[in-house]
Amino acid sequence: MSIRFLSTKALVLAIVFSMLGHPVTLAAQTPGAGVYAYPSAEQSQQQQQKDQFECHNWASDQSGYNPMNAPQPGSQTYAYSSYSSSSGDVFGGGEAGEGGVLRDGARGAAGGAMIGALAGNAGKGAAIGALSGALFGGMKRNSRKREQQQWEEQQRQQAMQQQQAMQQQQDMLMNSYRNAYRVCMSARDYQVQ
């Protein structure tokens, strides 16, 4: 199929839909994508629609961009990987600092009791172990929390940079399309802005 056949077919569909009272989004939104063209040679509305569709197809071919197929703003999504701590364990791995103050204190108390038993005072060793376990576990939790927050901020910044790059590319392609559309419509005796 040639472009001329496809654009004529689209024109016929647009005319049929408009005669049936349906909104013609192709004719209203796509041709020109924001470029205004005034018929300088007294072209009829039907001729103008035909020219718009043909110039749309030509501009799409020339620029490699078709506003009908463009992603809508905010429709892109970005995947995130799971956070891993520097030691390679995923959050919730169950090591010190993972189970809360009581769990860390209990682990420290058990270890302290064993060391205290060897030294002759299991109770004192358990108390020292409980305090140090709770303290070091809390420090580890805070460190991991900061690590996770930094990682999440980096992910947000990367997603924002990706979105900005995609938007810049989209704008560049849209400008190329509009320039090609203007050239085509100007060549067909339209005043274009």
mmCIF file of C-alpha atoms in Angstrom:
data_model
loop_
_atom_site.group_PDB
_atom_site.id
_atom_site.type_symbol
_atom_site.label_atom_id
_atom_site.label_comp_id
_atom_site.label_asym_id
_atom_site.label_seq_id
_atom_site.Cartn_x
_atom_site.Cartn_y
_atom_site.Cartn_z
ATOM 1 C CA MET A 1 0.000 0.000 0.000
ATOM 2 C CA SER A 2 1.217 3.474 -0.739
ATOM 3 C CA ILE A 3 1.074 6.412 1.638
ATOM 4 C CA ARG A 4 -1.357 8.176 -0.675
ATOM 5 C CA PHE A 5 -3.790 5.237 -0.442
ATOM 6 C CA LEU A 6 -3.504 5.080 3.339
ATOM 7 C CA SER A 7 -4.048 8.816 3.757
ATOM 8 C CA THR A 8 -7.064 8.769 1.409
ATOM 9 C CA LYS A 9 -8.482 5.851 3.371
ATOM 10 C CA ALA A 10 -7.954 7.787 6.628
ATOM 11 C CA LEU A 11 -9.616 10.831 5.065
ATOM 12 C CA VAL A 12 -12.666 8.780 4.038
ATOM 13 C CA LEU A 13 -12.915 7.292 7.549
ATOM 14 C CA ALA A 14 -12.659 10.757 9.103
ATOM 15 C CA ILE A 15 -15.402 12.112 6.837
ATOM 16 C CA VAL A 16 -17.695 9.132 7.528
ATOM 17 C CA PHE A 17 -17.205 9.445 11.287
ATOM 18 C CA SER A 18 -17.848 13.183 11.229
ATOM 19 C CA MET A 19 -21.040 12.653 9.168
ATOM 20 C CA LEU A 20 -22.214 10.157 11.796
ATOM 21 C CA GLY A 21 -21.703 12.742 14.529
ATOM 22 C CA HIS A 22 -18.669 11.073 16.103
ATOM 23 C CA PRO A 23 -15.706 13.192 17.122
ATOM 24 C CA VAL A 24 -12.873 12.911 14.623
ATOM 25 C CA THR A 25 -9.812 12.741 16.816
ATOM 26 C CA LEU A 26 -7.474 11.931 13.941
ATOM 27 C CA ALA A 27 -8.397 15.061 12.030
ATOM 28 C CA ALA A 28 -8.619 17.272 15.085
ATOM 29 C CA GLN A 29 -5.494 16.246 16.976
ATOM 30 C CA THR A 30 -2.935 14.491 14.820
ATOM 31 C CA PRO A 31 -2.303 16.384 11.580
ATOM 32 C CA GLY A 32 0.184 19.074 12.360
ATOM 33 C CA ALA A 33 0.343 18.410 16.109
ATOM 34 C CA GLY A 34 -0.050 22.054 17.062
ATOM 35 C CA VAL A 35 0.861 23.605 13.698
ATOM 36 C CA TYR A 36 -1.727 25.971 12.271
ATOM 37 C CA ALA A 37 -2.259 26.109 8.512
ATOM 38 C CA TYR A 38 -4.498 28.611 6.734
ATOM 39 C CA PRO A 39 -5.569 27.851 3.131
ATOM 40 C CA SER A 40 -4.022 30.629 1.007
ATOM 41 C CA ALA A 41 -5.360 29.345 -2.313
ATOM 42 C CA GLU A 42 -8.989 28.988 -1.177
ATOM 43 C CA GLN A 43 -8.718 25.233 -0.694
ATOM 44 C CA SER A 44 -11.947 23.541 0.376
ATOM 45 C CA GLN A 45 -12.233 21.965 3.809
ATOM 46 C CA GLN A 46 -12.122 18.527 2.206
ATOM 47 C CA GLN A 47 -8.938 19.442 0.319
ATOM 48 C CA GLN A 48 -7.436 20.862 3.501
ATOM 49 C CA GLN A 49 -8.192 17.640 5.414
ATOM 50 C CA LYS A 50 -6.666 15.600 2.605
ATOM 51 C CA ASP A 51 -3.573 17.817 2.580
ATOM 52 C CA GLN A 52 -3.300 17.578 6.362
ATOM 53 C CA PHE A 53 -3.362 13.791 6.316
ATOM 54 C CA GLU A 54 -0.912 13.533 3.448
ATOM 55 C CA CYS A 55 1.443 16.023 5.096
ATOM 56 C CA HIS A 56 1.077 14.173 8.390
ATOM 57 C CA ASN A 57 2.125 10.923 6.717
ATOM 58 C CA TRP A 58 5.002 12.628 4.892
ATOM 59 C CA ALA A 59 6.210 14.402 8.053
ATOM 60 C CA SER A 60 6.035 11.122 9.985
ATOM 61 C CA ASP A 61 8.134 9.386 7.327
ATOM 62 C CA GLN A 62 10.664 12.229 7.167
ATOM 63 C CA SER A 63 11.075 12.674 10.923
ATOM 64 C CA GLY A 64 10.632 9.073 12.016
ATOM 65 C CA TYR A 65 8.069 10.276 14.545
ATOM 66 C CA ASN A 66 4.310 9.881 14.593
ATOM 67 C CA PRO A 67 2.448 11.862 17.272
ATOM 68 C CA MET A 68 -0.377 9.283 17.141
ATOM 69 C CA ASN A 69 2.019 6.621 18.456
ATOM 70 C CA ALA A 70 3.790 8.847 20.965
ATOM 71 C CA PRO A 71 3.667 7.773 24.602
ATOM 72 C CA GLN A 72 1.396 9.909 26.745
ATOM 73 C CA PRO A 73 3.023 11.974 29.505
ATOM 74 C CA GLY A 74 3.455 9.952 32.663
ATOM 75 C CA SER A 75 2.802 6.645 30.906
ATOM 76 C CA GLN A 76 6.397 5.471 31.180
ATOM 77 C CA THR A 77 7.324 3.390 34.162
ATOM 78 C CA TYR A 78 10.758 2.543 35.407
ATOM 79 C CA ALA A 79 11.764 -0.690 37.098
ATOM 80 C CA TYR A 80 13.679 -0.665 40.338
ATOM 81 C CA SER A 81 15.917 -3.413 41.593
ATOM 82 C CA SER A 82 15.759 -4.687 45.162
ATOM 83 C CA TYR A 83 17.893 -2.956 47.728
ATOM 84 C CA SER A 84 20.861 -4.951 48.997
ATOM 85 C CA SER A 85 23.092 -3.868 51.838
ATOM 86 C CA SER A 86 26.823 -3.560 51.313
ATOM 87 C CA SER A 87 27.306 -6.996 52.858
ATOM 88 C CA GLY A 88 25.091 -8.492 50.152
ATOM 89 C CA ASP A 89 22.203 -9.446 52.455
ATOM 90 C CA VAL A 90 18.731 -8.267 51.523
ATOM 91 C CA PHE A 91 16.816 -6.353 54.208
ATOM 92 C CA GLY A 92 15.191 -8.673 56.688
ATOM 93 C CA GLY A 93 17.977 -11.252 56.528
ATOM 94 C CA GLY A 94 17.823 -11.876 60.270
ATOM 95 C CA GLU A 95 21.357 -10.937 61.292
ATOM 96 C CA ALA A 96 22.208 -8.497 64.080
ATOM 97 C CA GLY A 97 20.336 -5.249 63.750
ATOM 98 C CA GLU A 98 17.424 -6.904 61.951
ATOM 99 C CA GLY A 99 15.150 -8.171 64.707
ATOM 100 C CA GLY A 100 14.730 -5.143 66.931
ATOM 101 C CA VAL A 101 16.165 -4.086 70.258
ATOM 102 C CA LEU A 102 14.782 -7.057 72.247
ATOM 103 C CA ARG A 103 16.111 -9.672 69.845
ATOM 104 C CA ASP A 104 19.523 -7.998 69.656
ATOM 105 C CA GLY A 105 19.598 -7.663 73.473
ATOM 106 C CA ALA A 106 18.677 -11.340 73.877
ATOM 107 C CA ARG A 107 21.437 -12.402 71.480
ATOM 108 C CA GLY A 108 23.923 -10.201 73.302
ATOM 109 C CA ALA A 109 22.780 -11.539 76.690
ATOM 110 C CA ALA A 110 23.214 -15.137 75.533
ATOM 111 C CA GLY A 111 26.703 -14.451 74.252
ATOM 112 C CA GLY A 112 27.589 -12.417 77.353
ATOM 113 C CA ALA A 113 26.301 -15.151 79.663
ATOM 114 C CA MET A 114 28.544 -17.707 77.989
ATOM 115 C CA ILE A 115 31.580 -15.444 78.254
ATOM 116 C CA GLY A 116 30.603 -14.485 81.828
ATOM 117 C CA ALA A 117 30.209 -18.147 82.768
ATOM 118 C CA LEU A 118 33.759 -18.817 81.620
ATOM 119 C CA ALA A 119 34.943 -15.820 83.667
ATOM 120 C CA GLY A 120 32.892 -16.869 86.708
ATOM 121 C CA ASN A 121 29.960 -14.401 86.606
ATOM 122 C CA ALA A 122 27.298 -15.374 84.038
ATOM 123 C CA GLY A 123 24.772 -12.751 85.247
ATOM 124 C CA LYS A 124 27.149 -9.844 84.878
ATOM 125 C CA GLY A 125 28.267 -11.118 81.459
ATOM 126 C CA ALA A 126 24.617 -11.476 80.370
ATOM 127 C CA ALA A 127 23.830 -7.882 81.426
ATOM 128 C CA ILE A 128 26.850 -6.472 79.614
ATOM 129 C CA GLY A 129 26.063 -8.619 76.570
ATOM 130 C CA ALA A 130 22.407 -7.477 76.519
ATOM 131 C CA LEU A 131 23.356 -3.792 76.612
ATOM 132 C CA SER A 132 26.069 -4.107 73.987
ATOM 133 C CA GLY A 133 23.866 -6.291 71.756
ATOM 134 C CA ALA A 134 21.039 -3.746 71.895
ATOM 135 C CA LEU A 135 23.459 -0.855 71.291
ATOM 136 C CA PHE A 136 25.311 -2.437 68.370
ATOM 137 C CA GLY A 137 22.095 -3.812 66.858
ATOM 138 C CA GLY A 138 20.526 -0.338 66.971
ATOM 139 C CA MET A 139 23.598 1.171 65.338
ATOM 140 C CA LYS A 140 23.459 -1.444 62.598
ATOM 141 C CA ARG A 141 19.706 -0.818 62.035
ATOM 142 C CA ASN A 142 20.309 2.931 61.763
ATOM 143 C CA SER A 143 23.182 2.371 59.356
ATOM 144 C CA ARG A 144 21.046 0.115 57.161
ATOM 145 C CA LYS A 145 18.150 2.551 57.274
ATOM 146 C CA ARG A 146 20.444 5.353 56.068
ATOM 147 C CA GLU A 147 21.842 3.044 53.383
ATOM 148 C CA GLN A 148 18.342 2.200 52.204
ATOM 149 C CA GLN A 149 17.284 5.863 52.154
ATOM 150 C CA GLN A 150 20.363 6.805 50.128
ATOM 151 C CA TRP A 151 19.698 3.975 47.693
ATOM 152 C CA GLU A 152 16.033 4.989 47.300
ATOM 153 C CA GLU A 153 17.064 8.614 46.666
ATOM 154 C CA GLN A 154 19.533 7.462 44.009
ATOM 155 C CA GLN A 155 16.769 5.420 42.368
ATOM 156 C CA ARG A 156 14.421 8.439 42.361
ATOM 157 C CA GLN A 157 17.127 10.640 40.837
ATOM 158 C CA GLN A 158 17.920 8.058 38.153
ATOM 159 C CA ALA A 159 14.234 7.712 37.279
ATOM 160 C CA MET A 160 13.898 11.499 37.057
ATOM 161 C CA GLN A 161 16.971 11.717 34.810
ATOM 162 C CA GLN A 162 15.588 8.971 32.577
ATOM 163 C CA GLN A 163 12.262 10.747 32.357
ATOM 164 C CA GLN A 164 13.937 14.061 31.497
ATOM 165 C CA ALA A 165 16.059 12.397 28.810
ATOM 166 C CA MET A 166 12.968 10.731 27.336
ATOM 167 C CA GLN A 167 11.099 14.052 27.375
ATOM 168 C CA GLN A 168 13.986 15.829 25.632
ATOM 169 C CA GLN A 169 14.107 13.129 22.968
ATOM 170 C CA GLN A 170 10.326 13.320 22.545
ATOM 171 C CA ASP A 171 10.486 17.125 22.194
ATOM 172 C CA MET A 172 13.271 16.879 19.617
ATOM 173 C CA LEU A 173 11.325 14.335 17.546
ATOM 174 C CA MET A 174 8.131 16.401 17.819
ATOM 175 C CA ASN A 175 9.960 19.528 16.605
ATOM 176 C CA SER A 176 11.389 17.577 13.670
ATOM 177 C CA TYR A 177 7.892 16.313 12.810
ATOM 178 C CA ARG A 178 6.396 19.830 13.048
ATOM 179 C CA ASN A 179 9.124 21.293 10.821
ATOM 180 C CA ALA A 180 8.504 18.626 8.178
ATOM 181 C CA TYR A 181 4.742 19.180 8.432
ATOM 182 C CA ARG A 182 5.200 22.944 7.985
ATOM 183 C CA VAL A 183 7.336 22.411 4.886
ATOM 184 C CA CYS A 184 4.732 20.109 3.340
ATOM 185 C CA MET A 185 1.782 22.392 4.069
ATOM 186 C CA SER A 186 3.694 25.468 2.859
ATOM 187 C CA ALA A 187 4.460 23.678 -0.402
ATOM 188 C CA ARG A 188 0.716 23.095 -0.840
ATOM 189 C CA ASP A 189 -0.104 26.822 -0.591
ATOM 190 C CA TYR A 190 -0.973 27.192 3.092
ATOM 191 C CA GLN A 191 0.152 29.928 5.443
ATOM 192 C CA VAL A 192 1.711 28.027 8.314
ATOM 193 C CA GLN A 193 2.551 28.905 11.918
#
